[in-house]
Amino acid sequence: MTSAAWLRHDASFAHDVPGHPERPERLRALEAEMDRHDWFGCAVSDAPAATREQLLAVHTAAHVDAIEALCARGGGFVDGDTAAVAGTWDAATRAAGGACALVDGLLDGRVRTGVSALRPPGHHAEPDRAMGFCFFDSIAVAARHATAAHGLSRVLILDWDVHHGNGTNAAFHGAADVLFISIHESPLYPGTGPASDTGSGAGEGFTVNLPVPGGSGDAAWRSLAEHVGAALVREWEPQLVLVSAGFDAHRDDPLATCTVSEAGFAGMAASLRRAADAVGAPLGIVLEGGYDLGAMTRSMAAVLPVLVADGTPATEHLDVHPLAERALARLAPAWPGLAAAA
């Protein structure tokens, strides 16, 4: 068994909107950094395109058809932030397909961890519309692939992109088989993800929104990942853990004001790795945002050794941040075991 996988594809570079912050240089810089580290031992492979069936497990047929038709016409703006070109269709379907292929490798036992590092990102794409630089919600498509193709009944997604993953939130709002956790700066685009949004219907309690104020750094983000995110992994015992890994909470990122460091991202990864190992769940990373090239590449380079290490990361003492204390109190009715664990 290869210990780790890295999914990528040259199609990612064809989604190129001049002057846009979500640009091909993001992946060129990231792949150059990974190459300098010999890809941390990951087996690098090309991502397949997602099938229409995989996309339709999350998105409406009207949405899928509209994006395909827009790209076939040569592209255009979906909204003020989100534009397609002719190459966007192949790039976006491979971004979703790469995440699904990563899930296949994790659940077939071919790898125990890995990264799907393609673009455009996905977590803002709602079931019926593109927005926020995103066309298809790759991590949501991958999670649904895990339940539909592999029969899983418990998939956990933690989104540490600085912007709320409104698309993933919407995709699983009424679902009890996917637990969605989002740590995000608020107020900030897209303006969703209040702590009071905890899901609906059968999915009540399975949406966990953890907004943080601007300027929040390692202490807050790491505590929320450890004392809430990792605690929920241990409590719910998911069969698969996926991370929507944006690196725009970094202190150098131009699109937000949080102050997370490379060590902070590595620490969050270590919390999730410890918890996933404890419950026997494979752990996969899906790239989202991150717009300062140096911050993004250094942060991923800090996370990879945590993922691919042979042993589980050593336990660390982390003080419970007040934001985590308040979150645990809010979650107690739905997750009483968390209070006991804390």
Coordinates of C-alpha atoms in Angstrom, one line a residue:
M1 CA 0.0 0.0 0.0
T2 CA 1.3 3.5 -0.9
S3 CA 1.0 5.6 2.2
A4 CA -0.2 8.8 0.6
A5 CA -1.7 10.1 -2.6
W6 CA -1.5 13.5 -4.4
L7 CA -4.2 14.1 -7.0
R8 CA -3.6 16.9 -9.6
H9 CA -4.1 17.6 -13.3
D10 CA -2.9 20.1 -15.9
A11 CA -6.5 21.0 -16.6
S12 CA -6.4 23.1 -13.5
F13 CA -4.2 25.6 -15.3
A14 CA -6.7 26.1 -18.1
H15 CA -9.2 27.8 -15.7
D16 CA -7.5 31.2 -16.1
V17 CA -9.4 34.4 -15.6
P18 CA -7.0 37.4 -16.1
G19 CA -6.5 39.4 -13.0
H20 CA -8.4 37.0 -10.8
P21 CA -7.0 36.2 -7.3
E22 CA -7.9 32.5 -7.8
R23 CA -5.3 32.0 -10.5
P24 CA -3.2 29.2 -12.0
E25 CA -0.1 30.5 -10.2
R26 CA -1.6 29.2 -7.0
L27 CA -1.1 25.6 -8.1
R28 CA 2.2 26.3 -10.0
A29 CA 3.6 27.6 -6.7
L30 CA 2.2 24.7 -4.7
E31 CA 3.4 22.0 -7.0
A32 CA 6.9 23.6 -7.2
E33 CA 7.0 23.6 -3.4
M34 CA 5.9 20.0 -3.2
D35 CA 8.5 19.0 -5.8
R36 CA 11.2 20.6 -3.7
H37 CA 10.2 18.2 -1.0
D38 CA 9.9 15.2 -3.3
W39 CA 6.1 15.5 -2.8
F40 CA 6.6 14.2 0.8
G41 CA 6.6 10.7 -0.6
C42 CA 3.1 11.0 -2.1
A43 CA 2.2 9.0 -5.2
V44 CA 1.3 11.7 -7.7
S45 CA -1.5 10.9 -10.2
D46 CA -3.8 12.7 -12.6
A47 CA -7.3 13.3 -11.4
P48 CA -10.2 11.9 -13.5
A49 CA -13.2 14.0 -14.3
A50 CA -16.2 13.6 -12.1
T51 CA -19.1 11.7 -13.7
R52 CA -22.4 13.4 -14.2
E53 CA -23.9 11.0 -11.7
Q54 CA -21.3 12.1 -9.1
L55 CA -22.1 15.7 -9.7
L56 CA -25.9 15.2 -9.6
A57 CA -25.6 13.6 -6.1
V58 CA -25.0 17.2 -4.9
H59 CA -26.0 19.6 -7.7
T60 CA -29.1 20.1 -9.7
A61 CA -29.2 19.0 -13.3
A62 CA -30.0 22.6 -14.3
H63 CA -26.9 23.9 -12.5
V64 CA -24.6 21.2 -14.1
D65 CA -26.1 21.9 -17.5
A66 CA -25.8 25.7 -17.1
I67 CA -22.1 25.5 -16.2
E68 CA -21.4 23.1 -19.1
A69 CA -23.2 25.3 -21.6
L70 CA -21.5 28.5 -20.3
C71 CA -18.0 26.9 -20.8
A72 CA -19.0 25.6 -24.2
R73 CA -19.8 29.2 -25.2
G74 CA -16.3 30.2 -24.2
G75 CA -17.2 31.3 -20.6
G76 CA -18.5 34.5 -18.9
F77 CA -19.3 35.8 -15.5
V78 CA -21.6 34.0 -13.2
D79 CA -21.5 36.8 -10.6
G80 CA -19.1 39.6 -9.8
D81 CA -16.6 37.3 -8.3
T82 CA -17.0 34.1 -10.3
A83 CA -16.1 33.8 -14.0
A84 CA -15.7 30.8 -16.3
V85 CA -13.6 30.3 -19.4
A86 CA -13.7 27.5 -21.9
G87 CA -11.3 25.4 -19.9
T88 CA -13.3 25.8 -16.7
W89 CA -15.5 22.8 -17.3
D90 CA -12.6 20.3 -17.5
A91 CA -10.9 22.0 -14.5
A92 CA -13.9 22.0 -12.3
T93 CA -15.1 18.5 -13.1
R94 CA -11.5 17.2 -12.5
A95 CA -11.4 19.1 -9.2
A96 CA -14.5 17.2 -8.1
G97 CA -13.3 14.0 -9.7
G98 CA -9.9 14.2 -7.9
A99 CA -11.6 14.4 -4.6
C100 CA -13.7 11.4 -5.5
A101 CA -10.6 9.5 -6.6
L102 CA -8.9 10.4 -3.3
V103 CA -11.9 8.9 -1.4
D104 CA -11.7 5.8 -3.5
G105 CA -8.0 5.3 -2.6
L106 CA -8.7 5.9 1.0
L107 CA -11.6 3.6 1.3
D108 CA -10.2 0.8 -1.0
G109 CA -7.1 0.7 1.3
R110 CA -4.7 1.8 -1.4
V111 CA -3.6 4.8 0.6
R112 CA -4.1 5.9 4.2
T113 CA -4.0 9.6 3.5
G114 CA -3.7 12.1 0.7
V115 CA -4.4 15.4 -0.9
S116 CA -6.6 16.4 -3.8
A117 CA -5.0 19.7 -4.9
L118 CA -6.8 21.0 -7.9
R119 CA -8.7 24.2 -8.8
P120 CA -11.1 25.9 -8.9
P121 CA -12.0 25.5 -5.3
G122 CA -15.5 24.2 -4.4
H123 CA -16.9 24.9 -1.0
H124 CA -18.9 28.0 -1.9
A125 CA -20.8 26.2 -4.8
E126 CA -24.4 25.6 -3.7
P127 CA -26.5 22.8 -5.1
D128 CA -28.1 25.1 -7.7
R129 CA -25.5 27.9 -8.2
A130 CA -21.8 28.8 -8.7
M131 CA -20.4 31.5 -6.5
G132 CA -17.3 32.6 -4.6
F133 CA -14.8 31.4 -7.2
C134 CA -16.5 27.9 -7.1
F135 CA -18.5 25.9 -9.6
F136 CA -18.9 22.4 -8.1
D137 CA -18.5 21.6 -4.5
S138 CA -15.7 19.0 -4.8
I139 CA -15.6 17.9 -1.1
A140 CA -19.4 17.6 -1.0
V141 CA -19.4 15.5 -4.2
A142 CA -16.6 13.3 -2.7
A143 CA -18.5 12.8 0.6
R144 CA -21.6 11.8 -1.3
H145 CA -19.5 9.5 -3.4
A146 CA -18.3 7.9 -0.2
T147 CA -21.9 7.2 1.0
A148 CA -23.3 6.2 -2.5
A149 CA -20.4 4.1 -3.9
H150 CA -18.8 2.8 -0.7
G151 CA -21.8 2.5 1.5
L152 CA -20.5 4.8 4.3
S153 CA -23.0 6.0 6.9
R154 CA -20.7 8.5 8.7
V155 CA -18.5 11.0 6.9
L156 CA -17.1 14.0 8.7
I157 CA -16.0 17.2 6.9
L158 CA -14.0 19.9 8.7
D159 CA -13.6 23.1 6.8
W160 CA -10.8 25.4 8.0
D161 CA -10.9 27.8 5.0
V162 CA -11.3 31.3 6.4
H163 CA -14.6 31.8 4.5
H164 CA -17.6 29.8 5.5
G165 CA -18.3 26.8 3.3
N166 CA -21.9 27.7 2.5
G167 CA -22.1 25.2 -0.4
T168 CA -21.2 22.3 1.8
N169 CA -23.4 23.6 4.6
A170 CA -26.3 23.7 2.1
A171 CA -25.6 20.3 0.6
F172 CA -25.8 18.5 3.9
H173 CA -28.1 20.7 5.9
G174 CA -30.8 18.1 6.3
A175 CA -28.5 15.0 6.3
A176 CA -27.5 12.9 9.3
D177 CA -24.8 10.9 7.5
V178 CA -22.4 13.8 6.9
L179 CA -21.3 15.9 9.9
F180 CA -20.1 19.3 8.6
I181 CA -17.9 21.5 10.8
S182 CA -16.7 25.0 9.7
I183 CA -14.2 27.3 11.4
H184 CA -14.4 30.6 9.6
E185 CA -14.0 34.3 10.1
S186 CA -17.2 36.3 10.7
P187 CA -18.3 38.8 9.5
L188 CA -16.8 37.9 6.1
Y189 CA -17.9 36.7 2.7
P190 CA -20.3 35.0 2.1
G191 CA -22.0 36.1 5.3
T192 CA -23.4 32.7 6.2
G193 CA -22.5 30.2 9.0
P194 CA -23.8 31.7 12.2
A195 CA -23.3 29.5 15.3
S196 CA -27.1 29.2 15.5
D197 CA -27.2 27.3 12.2
T198 CA -27.1 23.7 13.3
G199 CA -28.8 21.9 10.4
S200 CA -32.5 21.0 9.8
G201 CA -34.8 18.0 10.0
A202 CA -32.9 14.8 10.2
G203 CA -29.7 16.8 10.0
E204 CA -30.3 18.9 13.1
G205 CA -27.1 18.9 15.1
F206 CA -25.0 17.7 12.2
T207 CA -24.0 21.2 11.1
V208 CA -21.5 22.8 13.4
N209 CA -20.6 26.4 12.6
L210 CA -17.7 27.9 14.6
P211 CA -17.4 31.6 13.6
V212 CA -14.4 33.5 14.9
P213 CA -13.8 37.2 14.9
G214 CA -11.3 38.9 12.6
G215 CA -7.7 38.8 13.9
S216 CA -8.1 35.3 15.5
G217 CA -4.9 33.3 15.4
D218 CA -3.4 30.0 16.3
A219 CA -4.8 29.8 19.8
A220 CA -8.4 30.1 18.7
W221 CA -8.2 28.1 15.5
R222 CA -6.2 25.2 17.1
S223 CA -8.4 25.0 20.1
L224 CA -11.6 24.8 18.0
A225 CA -9.9 22.1 15.8
E226 CA -8.8 20.1 18.9
H227 CA -11.5 20.7 21.5
V228 CA -14.5 20.7 19.1
G229 CA -13.5 19.3 15.7
A230 CA -11.3 16.4 17.0
A231 CA -13.6 15.8 19.9
L232 CA -16.5 15.3 17.5
V233 CA -14.4 12.8 15.5
R234 CA -13.9 10.8 18.7
E235 CA -17.5 11.1 19.8
W236 CA -19.2 10.3 16.4
E237 CA -16.6 7.9 15.1
P238 CA -16.8 8.7 11.4
Q239 CA -15.7 6.2 8.8
L240 CA -13.9 8.9 6.8
V241 CA -12.6 12.4 7.7
L242 CA -12.2 15.0 5.0
V243 CA -10.7 18.5 5.4
S244 CA -11.7 21.5 3.2
A245 CA -8.2 23.0 3.5
G246 CA -8.1 26.6 2.6
F247 CA -5.0 28.5 3.7
D248 CA -6.5 32.0 3.7
A249 CA -6.8 32.2 7.5
H250 CA -3.0 32.7 7.3
R251 CA -1.8 36.0 8.7
D252 CA -0.3 36.9 5.2
D253 CA -3.5 36.3 3.2
P254 CA -4.9 39.4 1.5
L255 CA -8.6 38.4 1.6
A256 CA -9.2 38.1 5.3
T257 CA -7.8 39.2 8.7
C258 CA -7.1 36.1 10.7
T259 CA -3.5 35.4 11.8
V260 CA -3.0 31.7 11.7
S261 CA 0.6 30.6 11.1
E262 CA 2.1 27.6 9.3
A263 CA 2.5 25.9 12.6
G264 CA -1.1 26.6 13.4
F265 CA -2.3 24.7 10.3
A266 CA 0.1 21.9 11.1
G267 CA -1.4 21.8 14.6
M268 CA -4.9 21.6 13.3
A269 CA -3.9 18.7 11.1
A270 CA -2.2 17.0 14.0
S271 CA -5.4 17.3 16.1
L272 CA -7.5 15.7 13.3
R273 CA -4.8 13.0 12.5
R274 CA -4.8 12.0 16.2
A275 CA -8.6 11.8 16.3
A276 CA -8.9 10.0 13.0
D277 CA -6.3 7.5 14.0
A278 CA -8.0 6.9 17.3
V279 CA -11.3 5.9 15.5
G280 CA -9.6 4.1 12.6
A281 CA -10.8 6.6 9.9
P282 CA -8.7 7.6 6.9
L283 CA -8.0 11.3 6.6
G284 CA -8.0 13.2 3.3
I285 CA -7.3 16.9 2.4
V286 CA -9.1 18.8 -0.4
L287 CA -7.6 22.1 -1.4
E288 CA -9.8 25.2 -1.1
G289 CA -8.6 28.8 -0.9
G290 CA -5.3 30.6 -0.1
Y291 CA -4.3 33.6 -2.0
D292 CA -0.8 34.6 -0.8
L293 CA 1.4 32.1 -2.6
G294 CA 4.1 31.9 0.0
A295 CA 1.7 31.5 2.9
M296 CA -0.3 28.8 1.1
T297 CA 2.7 26.8 -0.1
R298 CA 4.5 27.0 3.3
S299 CA 1.3 26.0 5.1
M300 CA 0.7 22.9 2.9
A301 CA 4.4 22.0 3.4
A302 CA 3.9 22.2 7.1
V303 CA 0.7 20.0 7.0
L304 CA 2.1 17.2 4.8
P305 CA 4.6 15.8 7.2
V306 CA 1.8 15.5 9.8
L307 CA -0.3 13.6 7.4
V308 CA 2.3 11.2 6.0
A309 CA 4.2 10.4 9.2
D310 CA 4.3 6.7 10.0
G311 CA 3.2 7.3 13.6
T312 CA 0.3 9.2 15.2
P313 CA 1.4 12.7 16.3
A314 CA 2.2 13.0 20.0
T315 CA -0.5 14.4 22.2
E316 CA -0.1 18.1 23.0
H317 CA -1.6 20.2 25.8
L318 CA -3.8 23.0 24.4
D319 CA -5.6 25.4 26.6
V320 CA -9.3 25.5 25.9
H321 CA -9.9 28.9 24.2
P322 CA -13.1 30.8 25.2
L323 CA -14.5 30.4 21.7
A324 CA -14.2 26.6 22.1
E325 CA -15.7 26.8 25.6
R326 CA -18.7 28.6 24.3
A327 CA -19.0 26.2 21.3
L328 CA -19.0 23.2 23.6
A329 CA -21.7 24.7 25.7
R330 CA -23.8 25.4 22.6
L331 CA -23.3 21.8 21.4
A332 CA -24.1 20.1 24.7
P333 CA -27.8 19.4 23.9
A334 CA -27.0 17.7 20.6
W335 CA -23.6 16.2 21.6
P336 CA -23.7 15.6 25.4
G337 CA -20.6 13.4 25.2
L338 CA -18.5 16.4 24.3
A339 CA -19.1 18.0 27.7
A340 CA -18.0 14.8 29.5
A341 CA -14.9 14.7 27.3
A342 CA -14.0 18.3 28.0

